[in-house]
Tab-separated table of C-alpha atoms in Angstrom:
chain	number	residue	atom	x	y	z
A	9	MET	CA	4.063	-24.397	-16.937
A	10	LYS	CA	0.886	-25.009	-15.141
A	11	THR	CA	-2.186	-23.289	-16.193
A	12	LEU	CA	-3.816	-21.693	-13.368
A	13	THR	CA	-6.961	-20.089	-14.921
A	14	ASP	CA	-10.292	-21.782	-15.359
A	15	PRO	CA	-10.289	-23.145	-18.838
A	16	LYS	CA	-13.932	-22.046	-19.531
A	17	PRO	CA	-14.061	-18.924	-21.264
A	18	LEU	CA	-15.400	-16.129	-19.108
A	19	PRO	CA	-18.291	-13.940	-20.357
A	20	PRO	CA	-18.269	-9.959	-20.377
A	21	LEU	CA	-18.866	-8.481	-16.904
A	22	ARG	CA	-22.671	-7.601	-17.498
A	23	HIS	CA	-23.134	-11.385	-18.229
A	24	LEU	CA	-21.653	-12.833	-15.264
A	25	ASP	CA	-23.810	-15.250	-13.200
A	26	PRO	CA	-24.540	-14.061	-9.390
A	27	ALA	CA	-21.587	-16.372	-8.190
A	28	GLY	CA	-19.179	-14.709	-10.557
A	29	LYS	CA	-20.433	-10.922	-9.347
A	30	ARG	CA	-19.886	-12.180	-5.796
A	31	ARG	CA	-16.215	-13.344	-6.572
A	32	ILE	CA	-15.410	-9.849	-7.805
A	33	TRP	CA	-17.219	-8.212	-4.850
A	34	GLY	CA	-15.286	-10.650	-2.633
A	35	TRP	CA	-11.999	-9.882	-4.359
A	36	TRP	CA	-12.645	-6.023	-3.972
A	37	ALA	CA	-13.559	-6.726	-0.187
A	38	PHE	CA	-9.899	-7.308	0.245
A	39	ASP	CA	-8.916	-3.809	-0.871
A	40	TRP	CA	-11.334	-2.255	1.518
A	41	ALA	CA	-10.378	-4.308	4.531
A	42	SER	CA	-6.392	-3.919	3.867
A	43	GLN	CA	-6.269	-0.459	2.718
A	44	PRO	CA	-6.272	0.990	6.401
A	45	TYR	CA	-2.683	-0.552	7.039
A	46	ASN	CA	-1.644	1.978	4.330
A	47	THR	CA	-3.713	4.769	5.080
A	48	LEU	CA	-3.809	4.757	8.938
A	49	LEU	CA	-0.431	2.771	9.979
A	50	LEU	CA	1.912	3.547	7.157
A	51	THR	CA	1.297	7.001	6.377
A	52	PHE	CA	-1.246	9.351	7.937
A	53	ILE	CA	-1.665	8.405	11.742
A	54	PHE	CA	0.875	5.881	13.084
A	55	GLY	CA	3.910	7.130	11.269
A	56	PRO	CA	3.470	10.735	12.678
A	57	TYR	CA	2.687	9.390	16.024
A	58	ILE	CA	6.216	7.879	16.100
A	59	ASN	CA	7.549	11.326	15.195
A	60	ASP	CA	5.619	12.806	18.210
A	61	LEU	CA	6.948	9.984	20.454
A	62	LEU	CA	10.396	10.461	19.585
A	63	GLY	CA	10.362	14.256	19.553
A	64	ASP	CA	13.073	14.551	17.016
A	65	GLY	CA	12.010	14.700	13.348
A	66	THR	CA	15.216	13.167	12.282
A	67	ALA	CA	15.381	10.402	14.477
A	68	ALA	CA	11.796	9.450	13.919
A	69	GLN	CA	12.101	9.529	9.960
A	70	THR	CA	15.580	7.447	10.352
A	71	ALA	CA	14.161	4.841	12.467
A	72	TRP	CA	10.678	4.719	10.604
A	73	GLY	CA	13.015	4.574	7.122
A	74	TYR	CA	15.144	1.692	8.462
A	75	GLY	CA	12.117	-0.273	9.948
A	76	VAL	CA	10.091	0.042	6.707
A	77	GLY	CA	12.990	-0.702	4.726
A	78	ALA	CA	13.944	-3.861	6.376
A	79	ALA	CA	10.641	-5.071	5.895
A	80	GLY	CA	10.657	-3.974	2.179
A	81	LEU	CA	13.799	-5.793	1.595
A	82	LEU	CA	12.337	-9.189	3.052
A	83	ILE	CA	9.298	-8.688	0.788
A	84	ALA	CA	11.240	-7.926	-2.194
A	85	LEU	CA	13.478	-11.287	-1.722
A	86	MET	CA	10.836	-13.692	-0.647
A	87	ALA	CA	8.001	-12.370	-3.030
A	88	PRO	CA	9.221	-14.180	-6.046
A	89	PHE	CA	9.868	-17.206	-4.344
A	90	LEU	CA	6.196	-17.221	-2.907
A	91	GLY	CA	4.902	-16.289	-6.115
A	92	ALA	CA	6.755	-19.261	-7.912
A	93	ILE	CA	5.253	-21.561	-4.977
A	94	ALA	CA	1.671	-20.174	-5.854
A	95	ASP	CA	2.114	-20.600	-9.400
A	96	LEU	CA	3.211	-24.358	-9.335
A	97	SER	CA	0.649	-25.443	-6.736
A	98	GLY	CA	-2.239	-23.125	-8.056
A	99	ARG	CA	-3.129	-22.505	-4.332
A	100	ARG	CA	-3.475	-19.069	-3.213
A	101	MET	CA	-6.147	-19.023	-0.262
A	102	PRO	CA	-4.139	-20.906	2.274
A	103	PHE	CA	-1.356	-18.251	1.924
A	104	ILE	CA	-3.841	-15.430	2.035
A	105	TRP	CA	-4.929	-16.832	5.469
A	106	LEU	CA	-1.675	-17.164	6.736
A	107	PHE	CA	-0.565	-13.626	5.815
A	108	SER	CA	-3.871	-12.400	7.042
A	109	GLY	CA	-2.881	-13.696	10.453
A	110	MET	CA	0.546	-11.736	10.167
A	111	TYR	CA	-1.341	-8.677	9.308
A	112	ILE	CA	-3.649	-9.000	12.247
A	113	VAL	CA	-0.878	-9.567	14.798
A	114	GLY	CA	1.263	-7.008	13.530
A	115	ALA	CA	-1.432	-4.399	13.801
A	116	SER	CA	-2.611	-5.213	16.996
A	117	GLY	CA	0.766	-5.073	18.418
A	118	LEU	CA	1.118	-1.326	17.805
A	119	TRP	CA	-1.003	-0.890	21.025
A	120	LEU	CA	2.388	-1.171	23.054
A	121	ALA	CA	3.596	2.168	21.463
A	122	VAL	CA	3.092	3.831	24.995
A	123	PRO	CA	4.633	7.293	25.432
A	124	GLU	CA	7.862	7.456	27.325
A	125	ALA	CA	7.692	3.727	27.889
A	126	PHE	CA	7.919	1.897	24.487
A	127	ASN	CA	10.463	-0.231	23.186
A	128	LEU	CA	11.135	1.176	19.448
A	129	PHE	CA	12.466	-2.388	18.171
A	130	VAL	CA	9.529	-4.152	19.656
A	131	VAL	CA	6.950	-1.701	18.163
A	132	MET	CA	8.778	-1.527	14.730
A	133	THR	CA	8.844	-5.563	14.772
A	134	PHE	CA	5.255	-5.707	15.119
A	135	PHE	CA	4.659	-3.040	12.530
A	136	ALA	CA	7.215	-4.985	10.015
A	137	ILE	CA	5.254	-8.346	10.736
A	138	GLY	CA	1.862	-6.645	9.847
A	139	LEU	CA	3.317	-4.796	6.820
A	140	ILE	CA	4.964	-8.060	5.526
A	141	GLY	CA	1.446	-9.746	5.895
A	142	MET	CA	-0.396	-7.105	4.151
A	143	GLU	CA	2.046	-6.989	1.130
A	144	PHE	CA	2.316	-10.884	0.588
A	145	ALA	CA	-1.609	-11.275	1.193
A	146	THR	CA	-1.833	-8.681	-1.434
A	147	ILE	CA	0.417	-10.294	-3.954
A	148	PHE	CA	-1.792	-13.595	-3.604
A	149	THR	CA	-4.929	-11.983	-4.091
A	150	ASN	CA	-3.706	-10.053	-7.047
A	151	ALA	CA	-2.550	-13.526	-8.579
A	152	LEU	CA	-6.323	-14.244	-8.339
A	153	LEU	CA	-7.498	-11.334	-10.598
A	154	PRO	CA	-6.857	-12.961	-13.947
A	155	SER	CA	-9.762	-15.717	-13.132
A	156	LEU	CA	-12.471	-13.050	-12.470
A	157	GLY	CA	-12.904	-11.771	-15.845
A	158	ARG	CA	-11.896	-11.310	-19.290
A	159	ARG	CA	-8.401	-9.891	-20.017
A	160	GLU	CA	-10.211	-6.704	-21.583
A	161	ASP	CA	-12.278	-6.324	-18.440
A	162	LEU	CA	-9.365	-6.784	-15.919
A	163	GLY	CA	-8.543	-2.901	-15.941
A	164	ARG	CA	-11.973	-2.015	-15.025
A	165	ILE	CA	-12.047	-4.766	-12.239
A	166	SER	CA	-8.607	-3.627	-10.937
A	167	GLY	CA	-9.414	-0.015	-10.971
A	168	SER	CA	-12.753	-0.362	-9.202
A	169	GLY	CA	-11.150	-2.643	-6.574
A	170	TRP	CA	-8.622	0.050	-5.878
A	171	ALA	CA	-11.070	2.722	-5.710
A	172	PHE	CA	-13.137	0.773	-3.317
A	173	GLY	CA	-10.078	0.079	-1.134
A	174	TYR	CA	-9.251	4.040	-1.088
A	175	LEU	CA	-12.978	4.387	-0.141
A	176	GLY	CA	-12.536	1.977	2.738
A	177	GLY	CA	-9.355	3.712	3.802
A	178	PHE	CA	-11.124	7.134	3.723
A	179	VAL	CA	-14.165	6.020	5.757
A	180	ALA	CA	-11.645	4.186	8.490
A	181	LEU	CA	-9.325	7.384	8.326
A	182	VAL	CA	-12.396	9.849	8.910
A	183	ALA	CA	-13.897	7.479	11.842
A	184	MET	CA	-10.298	7.604	13.493
A	185	LEU	CA	-9.779	11.387	13.328
A	186	LEU	CA	-13.399	12.118	14.715
A	187	LEU	CA	-13.578	9.558	17.361
A	188	PHE	CA	-10.048	8.252	18.357
A	189	ALA	CA	-7.065	10.204	17.397
A	190	GLU	CA	-6.320	12.943	20.060
A	191	ASN	CA	-4.203	16.207	19.516
A	192	ALA	CA	-1.281	15.732	21.580
A	193	GLU	CA	-1.621	19.164	22.847
A	194	THR	CA	-5.431	19.515	23.716
A	195	GLY	CA	-6.326	15.752	24.171
A	196	LYS	CA	-9.267	15.930	21.616
A	197	THR	CA	-10.296	14.697	18.522
A	198	LEU	CA	-10.825	16.422	15.389
A	199	ILE	CA	-14.396	17.550	16.195
A	200	GLY	CA	-13.365	18.288	19.867
A	201	LEU	CA	-14.589	15.177	21.613
A	202	ASP	CA	-12.495	13.176	23.927
A	203	PRO	CA	-11.495	9.603	22.617
A	204	ILE	CA	-14.460	7.442	22.886
A	205	LEU	CA	-14.642	3.933	24.573
A	206	GLY	CA	-13.080	5.720	27.647
A	207	LEU	CA	-9.518	5.709	26.316
A	208	ASP	CA	-7.117	7.969	27.866
A	209	ALA	CA	-5.936	10.708	26.071
A	210	GLU	CA	-2.791	11.382	28.154
A	211	ALA	CA	-1.344	7.931	27.537
A	212	ARG	CA	-2.424	8.532	23.839
A	213	GLU	CA	-4.735	5.597	23.872
A	214	GLY	CA	-7.012	7.047	21.219
A	215	THR	CA	-4.160	7.261	18.776
A	216	ARG	CA	-2.504	3.711	19.874
A	217	ALA	CA	-6.107	2.363	19.008
A	218	VAL	CA	-5.429	2.796	15.476
A	219	GLY	CA	-3.255	-0.736	15.600
A	220	PRO	CA	-5.958	-2.805	17.062
A	221	GLY	CA	-8.708	-0.930	15.240
A	222	THR	CA	-6.964	-1.560	11.947
A	223	ALA	CA	-6.820	-5.367	12.852
A	224	ILE	CA	-10.509	-5.592	13.928
A	225	TRP	CA	-11.377	-3.712	10.663
A	226	TYR	CA	-9.405	-6.294	8.608
A	227	ALA	CA	-10.766	-9.029	10.297
A	228	VAL	CA	-14.380	-8.090	9.911
A	229	PHE	CA	-14.298	-7.048	6.263
A	230	MET	CA	-12.169	-9.973	5.150
A	231	ILE	CA	-15.295	-12.299	5.648
A	232	PRO	CA	-16.671	-11.592	2.165
A	233	PHE	CA	-13.437	-12.545	0.600
A	234	PHE	CA	-13.234	-15.858	2.201
A	235	LEU	CA	-16.858	-16.656	1.771
A	236	TRP	CA	-17.050	-15.651	-1.769
A	237	VAL	CA	-13.667	-16.098	-3.336
A	238	ARG	CA	-12.150	-19.370	-4.258
A	239	ASP	CA	-8.827	-20.675	-5.880
A	240	PRO	CA	-9.472	-21.100	-9.769
A	241	ARG	CA	-9.241	-24.789	-10.743
A	242	ALA	CA	-5.794	-25.759	-11.540
A	243	PRO	CA	-5.841	-29.241	-13.145
A	244	GLN	CA	-2.125	-29.592	-13.775
A	245	ALA	CA	-0.971	-28.121	-10.220
A	246	ILE	CA	1.188	-30.188	-7.803
A	247	PRO	CA	1.272	-30.275	-4.164
A	248	VAL	CA	2.354	-27.456	-2.031
A	249	ARG	CA	5.114	-29.523	-0.540
A	250	ALA	CA	6.374	-30.408	-4.075
A	251	ALA	CA	5.951	-26.749	-5.116
A	252	VAL	CA	8.137	-25.383	-2.321
A	253	ALA	CA	10.761	-27.851	-3.660
A	254	GLY	CA	10.619	-26.835	-7.096
A	255	ALA	CA	10.072	-23.171	-6.732
A	256	TRP	CA	13.689	-22.032	-6.716
A	257	PRO	CA	14.563	-24.150	-9.663
A	258	GLU	CA	11.683	-22.733	-11.566
A	259	LEU	CA	12.414	-19.091	-10.579
A	260	ARG	CA	16.075	-19.626	-11.501
A	261	ARG	CA	15.115	-20.754	-14.958
A	262	THR	CA	13.072	-17.881	-15.364
A	263	LEU	CA	15.828	-15.540	-14.239
A	264	ARG	CA	18.340	-16.888	-16.436
A	265	GLY	CA	15.837	-16.695	-19.517
A	266	LEU	CA	14.929	-12.942	-18.627
A	267	PRO	CA	17.576	-11.064	-20.732
A	268	ARG	CA	16.250	-12.890	-23.817
A	269	GLN	CA	12.882	-11.222	-23.018
A	270	ARG	CA	13.843	-7.563	-23.579
A	271	SER	CA	10.672	-6.246	-23.199
A	272	LEU	CA	9.670	-7.919	-20.310
A	273	PHE	CA	13.096	-7.183	-18.814
A	274	ALA	CA	12.542	-3.520	-19.592
A	275	TYR	CA	9.081	-3.373	-17.878
A	276	LEU	CA	10.106	-5.191	-14.863
A	277	ALA	CA	12.807	-3.263	-14.207
A	278	SER	CA	11.360	0.254	-14.745
A	279	SER	CA	8.507	-0.945	-12.403
A	280	MET	CA	10.833	-1.598	-9.810
A	281	PHE	CA	12.220	1.958	-9.810
A	282	TYR	CA	8.967	3.776	-10.155
A	283	ARG	CA	7.056	1.806	-7.804
A	284	ASP	CA	9.916	1.934	-5.280
A	285	ALA	CA	9.700	5.729	-5.661
A	286	LEU	CA	5.952	5.718	-5.163
A	287	ASN	CA	6.223	3.574	-1.889
A	288	GLY	CA	8.782	6.051	-0.564
A	289	MET	CA	6.154	8.980	-1.126
A	290	TYR	CA	3.600	6.907	0.998
A	291	VAL	CA	5.994	5.639	3.394
A	292	PHE	CA	7.377	9.415	4.090
A	293	GLY	CA	4.451	11.480	3.276
A	294	GLY	CA	2.965	11.798	6.553
A	295	ILE	CA	6.119	11.421	8.792
A	296	TYR	CA	7.705	14.311	6.459
A	297	ALA	CA	4.912	16.842	6.897
A	298	ALA	CA	4.988	16.147	10.627
A	299	GLY	CA	8.812	16.689	10.843
A	300	VAL	CA	9.101	19.539	8.105
A	301	LEU	CA	5.878	21.530	8.587
A	302	GLY	CA	5.321	20.601	12.337
A	303	TRP	CA	1.941	19.169	11.690
A	304	SER	CA	0.274	17.239	14.320
A	305	VAL	CA	-1.228	13.549	13.738
A	306	VAL	CA	-4.895	15.142	13.457
A	307	ASP	CA	-3.304	17.685	10.876
A	308	VAL	CA	-1.820	14.780	8.885
A	309	GLY	CA	-4.991	12.860	9.071
A	310	VAL	CA	-6.876	15.836	7.458
A	311	PHE	CA	-4.158	15.742	4.688
A	312	GLY	CA	-4.814	12.077	4.369
A	313	ILE	CA	-8.358	12.591	3.858
A	314	LEU	CA	-7.742	14.740	0.703
A	315	ALA	CA	-4.910	12.307	-0.705
A	316	VAL	CA	-7.358	9.241	-0.305
A	317	LEU	CA	-10.328	10.946	-1.863
A	318	THR	CA	-8.149	11.935	-5.049
A	319	GLY	CA	-6.566	8.490	-4.880
A	320	ALA	CA	-10.113	6.840	-4.990
A	321	LEU	CA	-11.418	9.017	-7.798
A	322	PHE	CA	-8.399	8.715	-10.010
A	323	ALA	CA	-8.190	4.825	-9.335
A	324	TRP	CA	-11.711	4.529	-10.585
A	325	LEU	CA	-11.091	6.785	-13.725
A	326	GLY	CA	-7.983	5.217	-14.384
A	327	GLY	CA	-9.223	1.799	-14.482
A	328	LYS	CA	-11.869	3.163	-17.155
A	329	ALA	CA	-8.929	4.699	-18.983
A	330	ASP	CA	-6.867	1.556	-18.775
A	331	SER	CA	-9.718	-0.378	-20.331
A	332	ARG	CA	-9.882	2.172	-23.150
A	333	PHE	CA	-6.159	3.112	-23.829
A	334	GLY	CA	-4.291	0.296	-22.334
A	335	PRO	CA	-1.951	0.685	-19.232
A	336	LYS	CA	1.170	2.106	-20.529
A	337	PRO	CA	0.224	5.712	-21.670
A	338	VAL	CA	-1.876	5.973	-18.249
A	339	ILE	CA	1.172	4.825	-16.254
A	340	LEU	CA	3.433	7.324	-18.196
A	341	LEU	CA	1.198	10.173	-17.624
A	342	ASN	CA	1.114	9.563	-13.997
A	343	VAL	CA	4.696	8.714	-13.542
A	344	LEU	CA	5.440	12.188	-15.167
A	345	MET	CA	3.137	13.908	-12.785
A	346	LEU	CA	4.543	12.328	-9.810
A	347	THR	CA	8.217	12.973	-10.659
A	348	LEU	CA	7.057	16.753	-10.906
A	349	VAL	CA	5.481	16.371	-7.521
A	350	ALA	CA	8.307	14.745	-5.832
A	351	LEU	CA	10.315	17.549	-7.008
A	352	GLY	CA	8.015	20.144	-5.705
A	353	VAL	CA	7.779	18.705	-2.209
A	354	VAL	CA	11.702	19.289	-1.905
A	355	PHE	CA	11.087	23.248	-2.341
A	356	ILE	CA	8.498	23.223	0.493
A	357	SER	CA	9.403	24.106	4.105
A	358	ARG	CA	7.892	26.195	6.807
A	359	ASP	CA	10.297	29.060	5.656
A	360	SER	CA	9.817	29.132	2.017
A	361	VAL	CA	7.635	27.693	-0.903
A	362	PHE	CA	9.396	27.070	-4.051
A	363	GLY	CA	12.101	29.362	-3.015
A	364	ILE	CA	9.953	32.289	-2.075
A	365	PRO	CA	10.315	33.157	1.680
A	366	VAL	CA	7.192	33.295	3.674
A	367	ALA	CA	6.428	34.383	7.118
A	368	PRO	CA	6.534	31.979	9.857
A	369	GLU	CA	2.691	31.845	10.591
A	370	SER	CA	2.078	31.992	6.823
A	371	ALA	CA	-0.413	28.953	5.615
A	372	LEU	CA	1.163	28.708	2.159
A	373	PRO	CA	3.349	26.026	2.831
A	374	ASP	CA	0.446	24.131	4.272
A	375	ILE	CA	-1.806	24.477	1.224
A	376	ALA	CA	0.986	23.972	-1.357
A	377	PHE	CA	1.588	20.547	0.543
A	378	TYR	CA	-1.920	19.848	0.525
A	379	VAL	CA	-2.251	20.180	-3.231
A	380	LEU	CA	0.792	18.223	-3.901
A	381	GLY	CA	-0.623	15.696	-1.510
A	382	ALA	CA	-3.821	15.460	-3.680
A	383	LEU	CA	-1.604	15.085	-6.785
A	384	ILE	CA	0.247	12.009	-5.070
A	385	GLY	CA	-3.050	10.376	-4.197
A	386	ALA	CA	-4.413	11.179	-7.864
A	387	GLY	CA	-1.016	9.833	-9.495
A	388	GLY	CA	-0.572	6.881	-7.061
A	389	GLY	CA	-4.072	5.669	-7.353
A	390	ARG	CA	-3.636	4.647	-10.938
A	391	VAL	CA	-0.075	3.671	-10.987
A	392	ALA	CA	-0.272	1.284	-8.250
A	393	ILE	CA	-2.728	-0.939	-10.182
A	394	GLY	CA	-0.502	-1.851	-13.082
A	395	LEU	CA	1.073	-5.025	-11.695
A	396	ALA	CA	-2.215	-6.191	-10.651
A	397	HIS	CA	-3.160	-7.692	-14.175
A	398	ASP	CA	-1.615	-9.310	-17.157
A	399	ASP	CA	-2.202	-6.221	-19.312
A	400	GLY	CA	0.612	-4.513	-17.724
A	401	ALA	CA	3.276	-6.967	-19.058
A	402	PRO	CA	4.166	-7.293	-22.522
A	403	GLY	CA	3.900	-10.536	-24.559
A	404	PRO	CA	1.659	-13.333	-23.333
A	405	ALA	CA	0.668	-13.625	-19.614
A	406	ARG	CA	2.657	-16.613	-18.304
A	407	PRO	CA	2.737	-17.757	-14.488
A	408	HIS	CA	6.337	-17.976	-14.296
A	409	ASP	CA	6.604	-14.538	-15.471
A	410	ARG	CA	4.178	-13.360	-13.112
A	411	SER	CA	6.133	-14.809	-10.113
A	412	LEU	CA	8.858	-12.065	-10.773
A	413	TRP	CA	6.404	-9.122	-10.609
A	414	PRO	CA	6.151	-8.753	-6.796
A	415	LEU	CA	9.870	-8.155	-6.819
A	416	CYS	CA	9.337	-5.008	-8.705
A	417	ALA	CA	6.322	-4.079	-6.501
A	418	GLY	CA	7.292	-4.914	-2.941
A	419	GLY	CA	10.262	-2.577	-2.310
A	420	GLN	CA	8.436	-0.340	0.299
A	421	GLY	CA	10.864	2.530	-0.746
A	422	ASN	CA	14.201	0.781	0.011
A	423	VAL	CA	16.292	2.905	-2.227
A	424	VAL	CA	14.061	6.062	-1.385
A	425	HIS	CA	14.062	5.836	2.486
A	426	ARG	CA	17.985	6.745	2.382
A	427	THR	CA	17.227	9.852	0.387
A	428	ALA	CA	14.333	11.013	2.603
A	429	GLN	CA	16.182	10.479	5.698
A	430	HIS	CA	18.943	12.804	4.454
A	431	ARG	CA	16.504	15.246	3.149
A	432	CYS	CA	14.349	15.249	6.380
A	433	GLY	CA	17.501	15.447	8.599
A	434	HIS	CA	18.517	18.628	7.195
A	435	THR	CA	15.043	20.208	6.960
A	436	THR	CA	14.239	19.376	10.613
A	437	GLN	CA	17.181	20.984	12.129
A	438	ARG	CA	15.430	23.938	13.228
C-alpha cells in the first residue's frame, strides 16, 4: 500500500518551523470556515426556519429528516470509495477544491426559500449539495492530519482545530442573530434591529441570508487553508485516473479482510452507531426544539450559542485529555453522557419535564432543554474528533483501513431520523 506521509520525521509542535506552524493554522482554518454549515444551516437557523415555513412541526421534521437522510446515505456510500482514491493517488487538494465548490453552491441556493413561494424539493436539493460538499471536504482535510505532526501530537492538533471551528461557528451565529435573522412575529433581530443591508423582514430575507452568508464566510476563510496547506509527498502514489480504476478493487480487498481484524471491525462498527446518533442530535436539535417547545428561529439561535460555546471548550479540553489518556476513555465517557442526555430529551415537552407536569407558561422546559443542549455541545465537541486521527483506530494506521472510516462518520443520522420524526410527530400534535 502506498505511503502518504512525508518520510522525514516531524519534530514536536514547539520545534516546528514557521512553514509547519502555518500548515497547522491553515488546517484549522478549514474548521473555522466550514463550521457555520453545521451551526447555522443544519441545526440552529435554517432547520428551524423550514419549520416556520411549513407551519406543521411534523411535516417539517419529516421533510428535514428525509432530505438530510438522503444526503447522508449518499455520503456514507461514496465516502469509502473516495477515500480509497485519495489513498492511492496521494491527492487531497483537488478534491477539497471540488467539494468546496459544492459547499458554496449549495449554501447559496438556500436564498430561494421564500415564504409561501418556495419549492421544498429544490431547496432541500441545494441543502444536500452543500452538505455533501462539506462532509466530503471534511473527509479529505482530516486525511491531511497525520502529515501535520507526530502521532502523539495529533490529539492536541485535532482538538484545537475543532475548538477553533466551534469558535468560528459561535462568531457566525452571534453575527447572524444580532444583525440578520429576524423574529417572524416582530421582524426584529435579537437586539431589536431591522435586518441590516436593507433586507426585507416580511420576506424573511434576514434569515434567508444565512445561506449566502455561510457561502461567503467559507470562501473568505478558506483562503489561509489553500495558501498554507499542501498535499504531503507521496513518492509511490499513482495518477488520479488510475486511482479511480483501482479504488474499488482495493476497497473490496479491504472489506474482505476486515472480519479478520476483529478490533478494527469492532471499532468501525461501534463508531458507525454512536456517530449516527450524534449526527441525529445535531440534525434534529434545533428543529425539535422549534416543533416541541414552540421556539422561534431566534430562540433556537440563543440555544445554539450555549451549545457551541460548551462544544468549543470541551473540544479543546478533550484534545488535551486525548493526548494524555488516549481517545478510548474520553470517547466512552462522552458516549455515556450523550446517551443519558438523549434519554432526557424525550422526557421534556411544553407540558411536562421528566414526567412532572408544568404550567403552560413555565420556563422550566426551556431551561431543561438549554442544559441538555449544553451537554450535547460538550459531549459532541469531543466525540466528533475521534476519527480525525490515527490514534482512534486500534493497530497500525494503514491508508486502506483509513478509507473505511468515513463510512462510519458520514451517516448524518440516517437511522436516527426515522425515530426522531416518529417522536416529533406525536409530540407536536397539540
